[in-house]
Coordinates of C-alpha atoms in Angstrom, one line a residue:
X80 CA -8.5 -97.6 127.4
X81 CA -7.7 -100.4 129.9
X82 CA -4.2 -100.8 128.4
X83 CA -3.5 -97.4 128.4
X84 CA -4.5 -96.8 131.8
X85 CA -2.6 -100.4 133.2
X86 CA 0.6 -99.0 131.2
X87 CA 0.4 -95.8 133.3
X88 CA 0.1 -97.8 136.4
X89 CA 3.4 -100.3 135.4
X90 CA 5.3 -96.7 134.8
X91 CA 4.4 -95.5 138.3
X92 CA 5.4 -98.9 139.5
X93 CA 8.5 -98.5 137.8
X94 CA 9.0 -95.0 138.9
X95 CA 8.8 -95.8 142.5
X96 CA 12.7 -94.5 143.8
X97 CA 14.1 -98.1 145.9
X98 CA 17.3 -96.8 146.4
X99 CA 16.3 -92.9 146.8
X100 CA 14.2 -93.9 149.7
X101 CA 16.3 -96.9 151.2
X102 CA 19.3 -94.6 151.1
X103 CA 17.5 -91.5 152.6
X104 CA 15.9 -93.5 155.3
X105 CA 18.1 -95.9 156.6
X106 CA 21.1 -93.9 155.4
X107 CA 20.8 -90.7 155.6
X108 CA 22.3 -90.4 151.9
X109 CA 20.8 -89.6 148.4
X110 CA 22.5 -92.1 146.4
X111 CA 21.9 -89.3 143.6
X112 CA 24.8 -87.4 144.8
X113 CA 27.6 -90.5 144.9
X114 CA 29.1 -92.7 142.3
X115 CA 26.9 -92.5 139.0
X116 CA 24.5 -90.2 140.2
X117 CA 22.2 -93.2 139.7
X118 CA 19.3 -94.5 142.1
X119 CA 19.9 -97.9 141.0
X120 CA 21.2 -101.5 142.1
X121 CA 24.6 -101.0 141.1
X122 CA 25.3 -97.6 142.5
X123 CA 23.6 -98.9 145.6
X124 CA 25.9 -101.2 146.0
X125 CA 29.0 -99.1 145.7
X126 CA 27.7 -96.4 147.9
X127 CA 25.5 -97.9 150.7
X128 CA 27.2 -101.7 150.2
X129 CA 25.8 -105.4 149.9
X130 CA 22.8 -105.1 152.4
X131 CA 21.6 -102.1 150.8
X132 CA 22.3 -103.1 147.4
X133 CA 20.3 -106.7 148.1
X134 CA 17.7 -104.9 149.4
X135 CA 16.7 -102.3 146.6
X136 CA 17.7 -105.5 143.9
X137 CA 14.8 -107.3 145.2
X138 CA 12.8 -104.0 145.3
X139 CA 13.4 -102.8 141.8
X140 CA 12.8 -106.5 140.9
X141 CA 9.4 -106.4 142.4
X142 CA 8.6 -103.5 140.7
X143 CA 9.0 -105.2 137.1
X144 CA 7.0 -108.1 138.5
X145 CA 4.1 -106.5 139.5
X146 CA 4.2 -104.5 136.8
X147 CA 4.3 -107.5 133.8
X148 CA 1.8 -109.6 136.1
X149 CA -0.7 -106.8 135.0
X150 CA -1.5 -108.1 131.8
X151 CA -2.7 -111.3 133.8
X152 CA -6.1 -109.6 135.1
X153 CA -9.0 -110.6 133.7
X154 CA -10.4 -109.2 130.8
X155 CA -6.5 -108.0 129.9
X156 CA -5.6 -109.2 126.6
X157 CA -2.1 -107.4 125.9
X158 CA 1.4 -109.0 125.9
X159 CA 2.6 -108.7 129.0
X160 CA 6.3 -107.6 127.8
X161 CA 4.6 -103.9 127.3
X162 CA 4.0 -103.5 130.8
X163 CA 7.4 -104.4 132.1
X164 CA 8.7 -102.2 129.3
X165 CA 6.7 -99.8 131.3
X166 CA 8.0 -100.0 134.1
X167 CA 11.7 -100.2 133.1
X168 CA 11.5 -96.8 131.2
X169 CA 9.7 -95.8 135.1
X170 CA 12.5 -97.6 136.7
X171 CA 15.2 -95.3 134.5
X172 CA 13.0 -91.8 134.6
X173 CA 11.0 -91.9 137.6
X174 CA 8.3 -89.5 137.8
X175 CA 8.7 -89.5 141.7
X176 CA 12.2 -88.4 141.4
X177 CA 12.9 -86.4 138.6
X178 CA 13.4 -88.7 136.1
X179 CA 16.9 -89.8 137.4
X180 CA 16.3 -92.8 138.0
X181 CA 18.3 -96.5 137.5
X182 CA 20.3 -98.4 135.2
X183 CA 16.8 -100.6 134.4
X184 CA 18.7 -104.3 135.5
X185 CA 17.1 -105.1 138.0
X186 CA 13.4 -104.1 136.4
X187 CA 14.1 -106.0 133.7
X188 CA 14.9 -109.1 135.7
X189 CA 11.5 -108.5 137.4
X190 CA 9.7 -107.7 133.6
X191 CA 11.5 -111.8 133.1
X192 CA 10.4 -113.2 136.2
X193 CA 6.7 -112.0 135.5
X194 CA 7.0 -113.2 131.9
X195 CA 8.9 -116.5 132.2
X196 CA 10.1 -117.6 135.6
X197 CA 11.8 -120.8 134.6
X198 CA 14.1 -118.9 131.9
X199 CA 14.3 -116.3 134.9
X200 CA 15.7 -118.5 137.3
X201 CA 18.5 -119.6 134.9
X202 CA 19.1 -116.0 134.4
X203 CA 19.4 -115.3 137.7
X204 CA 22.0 -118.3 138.1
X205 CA 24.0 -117.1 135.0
X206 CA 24.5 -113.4 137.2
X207 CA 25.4 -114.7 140.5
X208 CA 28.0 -117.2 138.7
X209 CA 29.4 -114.3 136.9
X210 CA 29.0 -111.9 140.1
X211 CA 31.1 -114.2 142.0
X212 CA 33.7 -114.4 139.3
X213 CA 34.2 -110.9 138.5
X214 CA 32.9 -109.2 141.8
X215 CA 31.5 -106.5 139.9
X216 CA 27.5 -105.8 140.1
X217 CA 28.4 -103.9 136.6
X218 CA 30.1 -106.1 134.5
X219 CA 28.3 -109.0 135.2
X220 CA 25.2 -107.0 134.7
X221 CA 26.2 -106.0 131.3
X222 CA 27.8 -109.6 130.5
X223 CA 24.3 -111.5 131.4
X224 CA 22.0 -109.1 129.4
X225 CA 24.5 -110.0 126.1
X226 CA 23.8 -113.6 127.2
X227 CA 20.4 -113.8 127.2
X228 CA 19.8 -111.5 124.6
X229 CA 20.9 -114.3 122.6
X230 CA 19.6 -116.5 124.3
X231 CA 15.9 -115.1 123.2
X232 CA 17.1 -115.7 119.7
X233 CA 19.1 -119.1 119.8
X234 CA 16.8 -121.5 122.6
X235 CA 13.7 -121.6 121.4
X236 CA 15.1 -123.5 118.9
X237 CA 18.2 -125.9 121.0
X238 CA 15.9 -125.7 124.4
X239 CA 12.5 -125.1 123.9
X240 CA 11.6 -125.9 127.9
X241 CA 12.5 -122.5 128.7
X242 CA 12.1 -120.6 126.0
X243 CA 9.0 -122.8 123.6
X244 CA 8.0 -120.2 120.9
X245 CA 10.3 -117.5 119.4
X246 CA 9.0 -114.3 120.8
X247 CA 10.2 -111.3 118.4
X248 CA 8.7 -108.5 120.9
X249 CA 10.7 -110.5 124.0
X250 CA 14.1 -110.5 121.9
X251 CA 13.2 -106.9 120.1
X252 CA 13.2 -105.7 124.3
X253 CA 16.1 -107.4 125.2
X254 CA 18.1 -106.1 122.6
X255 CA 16.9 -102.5 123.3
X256 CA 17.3 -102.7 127.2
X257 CA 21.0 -104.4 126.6
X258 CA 21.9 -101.6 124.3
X259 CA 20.4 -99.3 127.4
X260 CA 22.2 -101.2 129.8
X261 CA 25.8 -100.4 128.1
X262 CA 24.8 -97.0 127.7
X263 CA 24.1 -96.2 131.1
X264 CA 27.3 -98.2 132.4
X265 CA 29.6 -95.9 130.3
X266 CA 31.2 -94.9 133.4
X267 CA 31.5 -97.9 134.6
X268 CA 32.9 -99.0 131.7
X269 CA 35.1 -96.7 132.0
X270 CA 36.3 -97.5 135.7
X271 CA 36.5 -100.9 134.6
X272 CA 39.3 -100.1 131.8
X273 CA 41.1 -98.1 134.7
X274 CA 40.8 -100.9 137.2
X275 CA 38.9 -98.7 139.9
X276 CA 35.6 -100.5 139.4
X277 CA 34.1 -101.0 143.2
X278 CA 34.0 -104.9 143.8
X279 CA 32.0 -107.2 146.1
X280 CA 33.6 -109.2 148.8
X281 CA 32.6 -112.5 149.5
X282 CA 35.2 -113.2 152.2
X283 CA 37.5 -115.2 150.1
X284 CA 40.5 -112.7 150.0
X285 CA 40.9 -112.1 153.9
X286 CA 43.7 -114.1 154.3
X287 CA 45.0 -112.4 151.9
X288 CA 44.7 -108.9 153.4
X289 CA 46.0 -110.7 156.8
X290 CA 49.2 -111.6 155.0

């Protein structure tokens, strides 16, 4: 009964609306009704821009934090991968906004930072590297969840220090939530084929627009 009720709790953490209620508040915008329709990191980003888009990141990362770190109350004795599973299928139907909710990135970052920080960190690293190469939240996004997919699978065996034991229910998730991932990108996928995917700038093109 104690699982079943801390589940219910990671799914309202989950469900809680970052970039609904950053974008209505400071923006005056429901994110809902531009780009993807999503309420998410990545449509944050191309509607409300970098500050906004940081902002509900680390919100929507916290969310899959809090939620994992549940299994680590006492008298809890459940893998702690089911609550952050939790919370990313709160993240992408939230009960607090109709069940349109993200693209479940972000909440799975925070489900790995609650589970294993140090493989977490690396993660983290590999996005920002590929963030500044491609500029695109979305395709780096979708190119680090391949990555570490596999990763699950192949360093428990080459690097144990992040990764020690093979963990079937940690590579079982990340194989669903990748597959997720893709899915929910489709359009961006799509914008990406057509070149009209929204970039980042990180200042390094301006004397290119001067010229």
């Amino acid at each position: 009964m104690k699982t079943i009720i801390l589940i219910i709790i990671a799914y309202l953490l989950g469900s809680i609306p970052s970039g609904l209620w950053i974008g209505k508040t400071f923006y005056k915008k429901d994110i809902r009704q531009f780009g993807s329709g999503n309420s998410g990191t990545t449509n944050t980003f191309r509607i409300l821009g970098v500050k906004a888009g940081f902002a509900v990141f680390l919100a929507d990362l916290l969310k899959g934090t809090l939620a994992t770190s549940l299994a680590y109350l006492p008298g809890v004795d459940t893998n702690p991968l089911w609550f952050g599973l939790a919370a990313i299928v709160g993240h992408v139907f939230p009960v607090f906004a109709k069940f349109k909710g993200g693209k479940a990135v972000a909440t799975s970052a925070g489900m790995l930072l609650g589970y294993n920080p140090l493989f977490f960190f690396c993660s983290l690293a590999l996005f920002l590297i590929l963030l500044f190469i491609t500029s695109m939240v979305s395709l780096s996004s979708m190119i680090a969840a391949v990555i570490i997919t596999l990763s699950t699978f192949i360093l428990p065996s080459i690097l144990p220090v992040l990764l020690p034991e093979q963990d079937w229910l940690l590579s079982c998730i990340a194989v669903i939530v990748t597959a997720f991932i893709f899915y929910l990108h489709r359009q961006n996928i799509q914008r990406i084929r057509q070149g009209t995917e929204s970039r980042i700038s990180f200042g390094l093109n301006k004397q290119e627009k001067k010229k």
